[in-house]
mmCIF file of C-alpha atoms in Angstrom:
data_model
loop_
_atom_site.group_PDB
_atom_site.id
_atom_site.type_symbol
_atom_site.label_atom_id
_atom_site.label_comp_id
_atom_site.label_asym_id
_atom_site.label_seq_id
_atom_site.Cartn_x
_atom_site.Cartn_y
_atom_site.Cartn_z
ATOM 1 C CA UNK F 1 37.251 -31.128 21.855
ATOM 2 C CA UNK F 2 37.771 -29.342 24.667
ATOM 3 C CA UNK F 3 35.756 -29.993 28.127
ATOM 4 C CA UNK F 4 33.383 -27.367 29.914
ATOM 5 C CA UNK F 5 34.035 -27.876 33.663
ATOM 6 C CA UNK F 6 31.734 -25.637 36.037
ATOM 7 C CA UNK F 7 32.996 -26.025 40.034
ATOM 8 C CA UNK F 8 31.394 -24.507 42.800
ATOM 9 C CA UNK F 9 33.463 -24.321 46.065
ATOM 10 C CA UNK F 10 30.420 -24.735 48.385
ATOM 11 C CA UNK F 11 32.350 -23.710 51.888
ATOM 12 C CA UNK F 12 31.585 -20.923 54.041
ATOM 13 C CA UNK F 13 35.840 -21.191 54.334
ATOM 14 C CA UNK F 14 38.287 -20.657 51.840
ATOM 15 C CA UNK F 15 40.679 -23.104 51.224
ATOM 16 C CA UNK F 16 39.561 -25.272 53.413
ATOM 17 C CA UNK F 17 39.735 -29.010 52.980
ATOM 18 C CA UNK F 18 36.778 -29.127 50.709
ATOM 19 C CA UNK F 19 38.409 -26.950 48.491
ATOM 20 C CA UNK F 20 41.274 -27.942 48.606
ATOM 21 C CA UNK F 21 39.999 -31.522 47.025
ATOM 22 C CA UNK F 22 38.610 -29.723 44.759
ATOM 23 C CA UNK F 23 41.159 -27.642 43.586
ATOM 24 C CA UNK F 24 43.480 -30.799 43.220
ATOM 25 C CA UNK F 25 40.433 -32.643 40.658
ATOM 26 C CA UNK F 26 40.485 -29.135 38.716
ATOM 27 C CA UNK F 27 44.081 -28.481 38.223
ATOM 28 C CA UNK F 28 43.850 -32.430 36.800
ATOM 29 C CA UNK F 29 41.134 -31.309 34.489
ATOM 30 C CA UNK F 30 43.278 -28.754 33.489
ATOM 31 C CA UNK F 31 46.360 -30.459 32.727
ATOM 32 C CA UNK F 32 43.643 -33.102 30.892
ATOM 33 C CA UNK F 33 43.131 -30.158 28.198
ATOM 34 C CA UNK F 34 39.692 -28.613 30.309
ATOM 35 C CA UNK F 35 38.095 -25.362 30.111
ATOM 36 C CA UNK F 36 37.185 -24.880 34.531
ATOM 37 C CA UNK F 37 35.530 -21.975 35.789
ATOM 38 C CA UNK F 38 35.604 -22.238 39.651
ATOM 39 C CA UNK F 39 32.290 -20.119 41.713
ATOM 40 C CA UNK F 40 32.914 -19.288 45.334
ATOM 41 C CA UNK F 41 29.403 -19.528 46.053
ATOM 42 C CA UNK F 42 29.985 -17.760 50.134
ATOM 43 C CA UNK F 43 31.648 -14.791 47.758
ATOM 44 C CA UNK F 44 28.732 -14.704 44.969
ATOM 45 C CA UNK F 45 25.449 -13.069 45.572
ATOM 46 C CA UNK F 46 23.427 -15.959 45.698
ATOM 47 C CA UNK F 47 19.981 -15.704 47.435
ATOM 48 C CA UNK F 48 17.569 -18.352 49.271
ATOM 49 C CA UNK F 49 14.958 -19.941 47.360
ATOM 50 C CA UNK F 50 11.550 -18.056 48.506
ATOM 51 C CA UNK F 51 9.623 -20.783 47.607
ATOM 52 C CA UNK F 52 7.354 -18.806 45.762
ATOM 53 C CA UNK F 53 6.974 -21.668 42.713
ATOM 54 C CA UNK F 54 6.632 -18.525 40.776
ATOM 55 C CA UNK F 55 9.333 -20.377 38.465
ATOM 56 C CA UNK F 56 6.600 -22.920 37.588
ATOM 57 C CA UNK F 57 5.283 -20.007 35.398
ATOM 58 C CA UNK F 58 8.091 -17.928 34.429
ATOM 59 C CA UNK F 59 10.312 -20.747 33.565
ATOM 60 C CA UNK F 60 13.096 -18.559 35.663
ATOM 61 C CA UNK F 61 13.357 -17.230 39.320
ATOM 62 C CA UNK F 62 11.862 -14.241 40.286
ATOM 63 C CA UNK F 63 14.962 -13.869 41.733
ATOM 64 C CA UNK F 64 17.424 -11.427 39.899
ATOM 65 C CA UNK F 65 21.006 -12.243 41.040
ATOM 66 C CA UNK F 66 23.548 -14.107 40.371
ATOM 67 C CA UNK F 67 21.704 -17.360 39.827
ATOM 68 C CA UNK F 68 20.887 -16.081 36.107
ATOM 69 C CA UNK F 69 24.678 -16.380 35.072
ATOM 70 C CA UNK F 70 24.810 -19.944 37.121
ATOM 71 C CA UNK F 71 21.684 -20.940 35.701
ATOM 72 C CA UNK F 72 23.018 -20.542 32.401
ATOM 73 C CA UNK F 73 26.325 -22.281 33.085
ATOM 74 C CA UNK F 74 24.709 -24.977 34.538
ATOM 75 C CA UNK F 75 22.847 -26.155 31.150
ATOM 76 C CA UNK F 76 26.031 -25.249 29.058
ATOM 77 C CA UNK F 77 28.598 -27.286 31.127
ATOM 78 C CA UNK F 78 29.746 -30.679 30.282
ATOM 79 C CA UNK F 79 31.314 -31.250 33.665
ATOM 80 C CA UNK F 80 29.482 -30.122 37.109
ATOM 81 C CA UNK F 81 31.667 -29.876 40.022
ATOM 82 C CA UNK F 82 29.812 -29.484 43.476
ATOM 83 C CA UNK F 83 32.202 -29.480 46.841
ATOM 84 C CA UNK F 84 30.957 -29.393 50.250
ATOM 85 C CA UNK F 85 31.931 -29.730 53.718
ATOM 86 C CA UNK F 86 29.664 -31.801 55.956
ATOM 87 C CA UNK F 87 28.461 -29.378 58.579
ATOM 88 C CA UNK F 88 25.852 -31.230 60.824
ATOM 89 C CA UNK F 89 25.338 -34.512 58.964
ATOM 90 C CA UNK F 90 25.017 -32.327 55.661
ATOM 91 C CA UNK F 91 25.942 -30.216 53.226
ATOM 92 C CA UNK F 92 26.871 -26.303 54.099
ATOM 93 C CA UNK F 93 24.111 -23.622 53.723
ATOM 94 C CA UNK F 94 26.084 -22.292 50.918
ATOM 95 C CA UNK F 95 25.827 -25.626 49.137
ATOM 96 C CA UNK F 96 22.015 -25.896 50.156
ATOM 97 C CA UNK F 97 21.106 -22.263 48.738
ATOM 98 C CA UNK F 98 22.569 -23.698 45.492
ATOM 99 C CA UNK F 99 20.272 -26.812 45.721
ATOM 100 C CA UNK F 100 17.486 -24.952 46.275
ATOM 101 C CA UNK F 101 17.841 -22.484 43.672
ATOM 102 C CA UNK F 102 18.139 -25.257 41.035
ATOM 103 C CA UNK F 103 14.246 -25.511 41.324
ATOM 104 C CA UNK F 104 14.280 -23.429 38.281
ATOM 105 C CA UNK F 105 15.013 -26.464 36.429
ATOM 106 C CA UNK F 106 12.607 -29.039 38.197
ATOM 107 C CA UNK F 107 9.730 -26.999 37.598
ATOM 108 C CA UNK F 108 10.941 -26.651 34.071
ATOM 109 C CA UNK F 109 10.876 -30.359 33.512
ATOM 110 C CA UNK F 110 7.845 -31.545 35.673
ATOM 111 C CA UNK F 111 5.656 -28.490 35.703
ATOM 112 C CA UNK F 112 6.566 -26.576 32.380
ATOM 113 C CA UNK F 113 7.708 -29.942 30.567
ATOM 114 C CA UNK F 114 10.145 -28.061 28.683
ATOM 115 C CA UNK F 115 13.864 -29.548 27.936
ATOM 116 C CA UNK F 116 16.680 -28.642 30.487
ATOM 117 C CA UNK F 117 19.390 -29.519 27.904
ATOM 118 C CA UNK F 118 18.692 -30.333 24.141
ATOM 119 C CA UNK F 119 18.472 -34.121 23.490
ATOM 120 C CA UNK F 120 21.710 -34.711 21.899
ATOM 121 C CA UNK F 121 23.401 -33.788 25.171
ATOM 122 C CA UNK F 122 21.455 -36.192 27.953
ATOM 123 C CA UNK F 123 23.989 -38.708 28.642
ATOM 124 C CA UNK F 124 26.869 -36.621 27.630
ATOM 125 C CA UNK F 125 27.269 -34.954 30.834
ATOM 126 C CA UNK F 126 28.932 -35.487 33.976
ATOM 127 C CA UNK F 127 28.523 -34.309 37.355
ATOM 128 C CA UNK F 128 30.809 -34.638 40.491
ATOM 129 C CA UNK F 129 30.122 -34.472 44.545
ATOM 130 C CA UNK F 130 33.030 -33.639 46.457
ATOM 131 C CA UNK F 131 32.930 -33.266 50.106
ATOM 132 C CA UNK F 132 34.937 -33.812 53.216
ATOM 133 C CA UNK F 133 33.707 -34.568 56.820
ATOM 134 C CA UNK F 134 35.750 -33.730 60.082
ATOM 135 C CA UNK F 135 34.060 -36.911 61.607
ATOM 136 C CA UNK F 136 35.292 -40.683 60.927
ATOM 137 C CA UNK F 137 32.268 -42.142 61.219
ATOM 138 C CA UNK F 138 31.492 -44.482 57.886
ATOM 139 C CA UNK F 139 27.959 -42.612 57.599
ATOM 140 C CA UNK F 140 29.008 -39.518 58.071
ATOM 141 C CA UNK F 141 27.849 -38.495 53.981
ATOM 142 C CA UNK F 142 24.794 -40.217 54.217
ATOM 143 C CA UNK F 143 22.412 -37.517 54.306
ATOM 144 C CA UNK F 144 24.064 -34.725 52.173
ATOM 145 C CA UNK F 145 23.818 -37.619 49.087
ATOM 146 C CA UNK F 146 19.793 -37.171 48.572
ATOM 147 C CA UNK F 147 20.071 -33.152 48.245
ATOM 148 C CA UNK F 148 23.176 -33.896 45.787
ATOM 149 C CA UNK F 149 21.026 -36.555 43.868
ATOM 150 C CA UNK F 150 18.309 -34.425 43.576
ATOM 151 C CA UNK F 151 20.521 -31.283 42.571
ATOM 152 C CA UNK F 152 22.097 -33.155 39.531
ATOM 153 C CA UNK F 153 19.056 -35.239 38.742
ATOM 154 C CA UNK F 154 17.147 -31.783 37.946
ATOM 155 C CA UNK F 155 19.706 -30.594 35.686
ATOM 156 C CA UNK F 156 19.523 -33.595 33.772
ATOM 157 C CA UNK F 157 22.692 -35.627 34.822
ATOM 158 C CA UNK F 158 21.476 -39.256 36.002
ATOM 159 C CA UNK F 159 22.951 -41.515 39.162
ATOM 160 C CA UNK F 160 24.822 -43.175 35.963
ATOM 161 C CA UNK F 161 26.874 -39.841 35.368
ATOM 162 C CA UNK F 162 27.535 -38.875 38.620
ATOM 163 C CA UNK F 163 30.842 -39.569 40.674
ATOM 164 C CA UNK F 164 31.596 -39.334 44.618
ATOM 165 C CA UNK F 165 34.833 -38.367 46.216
ATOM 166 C CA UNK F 166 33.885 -38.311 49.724
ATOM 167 C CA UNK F 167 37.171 -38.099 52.577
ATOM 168 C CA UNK F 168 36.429 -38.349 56.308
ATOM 169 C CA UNK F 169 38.729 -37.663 59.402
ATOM 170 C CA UNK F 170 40.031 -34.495 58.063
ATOM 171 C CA UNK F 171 38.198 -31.763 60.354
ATOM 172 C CA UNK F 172 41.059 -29.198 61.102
ATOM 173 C CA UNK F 173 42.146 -26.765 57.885
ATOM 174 C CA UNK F 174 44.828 -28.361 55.796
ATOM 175 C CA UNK F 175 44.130 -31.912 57.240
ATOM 176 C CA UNK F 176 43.344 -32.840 53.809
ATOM 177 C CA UNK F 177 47.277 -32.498 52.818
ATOM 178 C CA UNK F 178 48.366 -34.950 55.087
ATOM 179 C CA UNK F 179 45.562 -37.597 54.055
ATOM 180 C CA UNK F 180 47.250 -40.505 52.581
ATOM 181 C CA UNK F 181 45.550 -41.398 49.348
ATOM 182 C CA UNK F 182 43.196 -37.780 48.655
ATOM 183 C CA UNK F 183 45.441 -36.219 45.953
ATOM 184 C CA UNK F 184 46.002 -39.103 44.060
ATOM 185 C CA UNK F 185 42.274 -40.250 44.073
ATOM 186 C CA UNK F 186 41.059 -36.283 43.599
ATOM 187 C CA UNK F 187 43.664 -36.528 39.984
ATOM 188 C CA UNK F 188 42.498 -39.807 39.122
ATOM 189 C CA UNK F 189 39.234 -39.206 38.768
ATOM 190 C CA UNK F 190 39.248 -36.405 37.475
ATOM 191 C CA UNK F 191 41.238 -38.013 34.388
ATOM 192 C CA UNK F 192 38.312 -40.725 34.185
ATOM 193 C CA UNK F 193 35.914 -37.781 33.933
ATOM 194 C CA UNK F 194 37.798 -36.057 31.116
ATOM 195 C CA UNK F 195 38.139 -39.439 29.197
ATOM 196 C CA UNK F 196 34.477 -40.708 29.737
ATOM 197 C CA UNK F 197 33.474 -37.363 28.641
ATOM 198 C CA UNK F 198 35.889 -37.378 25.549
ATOM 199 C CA UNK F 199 34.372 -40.461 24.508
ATOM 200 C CA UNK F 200 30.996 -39.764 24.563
ATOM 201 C CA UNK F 201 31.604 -36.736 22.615
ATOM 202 C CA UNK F 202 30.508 -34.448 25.407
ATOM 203 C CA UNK F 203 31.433 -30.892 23.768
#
């Protein structure tokens, strides 16, 4: 069975730290026997919600851009990968925009009250917040974890399904490399996602 890991590398900066952690969980997905697909959402043309609710209709965005392929991907991946900086006590516009756009799939399942993935697949699938923070303050992630909440809650991955790799103290680039425990806990976890997912049949 093999695992459908979606990413998206949610910095306006590439290769920063964020991305770095996640490039460290992938290649462990990888080596697990994964299928990843990394987005560069700064490099994809991604609009702002308009707020328009003219989803609540439709059932898709008004919106035609690259959203339609990640909307897709979204309900077809076992594995959802999110990575963010903190910028301001949250998470990066680019990471935001992504949020935002996702209320395709709330008003889908509280306005429309149509299924966001078939039945057989709620509790099969995982979803994973990433994000690193310049500051070393212990709340530093406190307010990014609503928006990421809400984000996976609407695409019908619970609190139960979700994991949290969050580093702090790491604000220059490559700060990340020097950090004494990130790699190993970025591969760990990523090998108890693959297994979880493995044996509740995800695929």
């Amino acid at each position: 069975m093999t695992i459908d890991v979606l990413a998206f590398a949610a910095s306006p900066r590439r290769h920063g730290n964020s991305e770095t952690l996640l490039d460290w969980v992938l290649a462990a997905m990888e080596a697990e026997g994964a299928a990843v697909e990394k987005i560069v959402v700064a490099e994809a043309d991604i609009r702002p919600c308009r707020g328009c609710n003219i989803c609540e209709t439709l059932n898709r965005c008004v919106q035609r851009d690259y959203m339609d392929y990640v909307h897709d991907r979204i309900i077809a991946a076992d594995c959802i990968v999110l990575a963010s900086p903190i910028y301001c006590m949250g998470l990066a516009a680019q990471a935001k925009v992504l949020v935002d756009r996702a209320q395709v799939f709330r008003s889908r399942k509280y306005v429309l009250h149509l299924p966001v993935v078939p039945p057989e697949r709620k509790g099969k699938r995982m979803g994973i917040f990433l994000s690193t923070a310049g500051q070393n303050w212990d709340y530093v992630f406190d307010a990014a974890i609503p928006s990421v909440k809400c984000f996976f809650h609407v695409v019908d991955i619970g609190n139960k399904d979700l994991r949290y790799l969050m580093v702090n103290g790491v604000d220059e680039k490559g700060a990340i490399a020097r950090h004494p425990t990130a790699k190993d806990d970025a591969e760990s976890l990523a090998r108890e996602v693959v297994a979880h997912l493995r044996e509740v049949g995800a695929a």
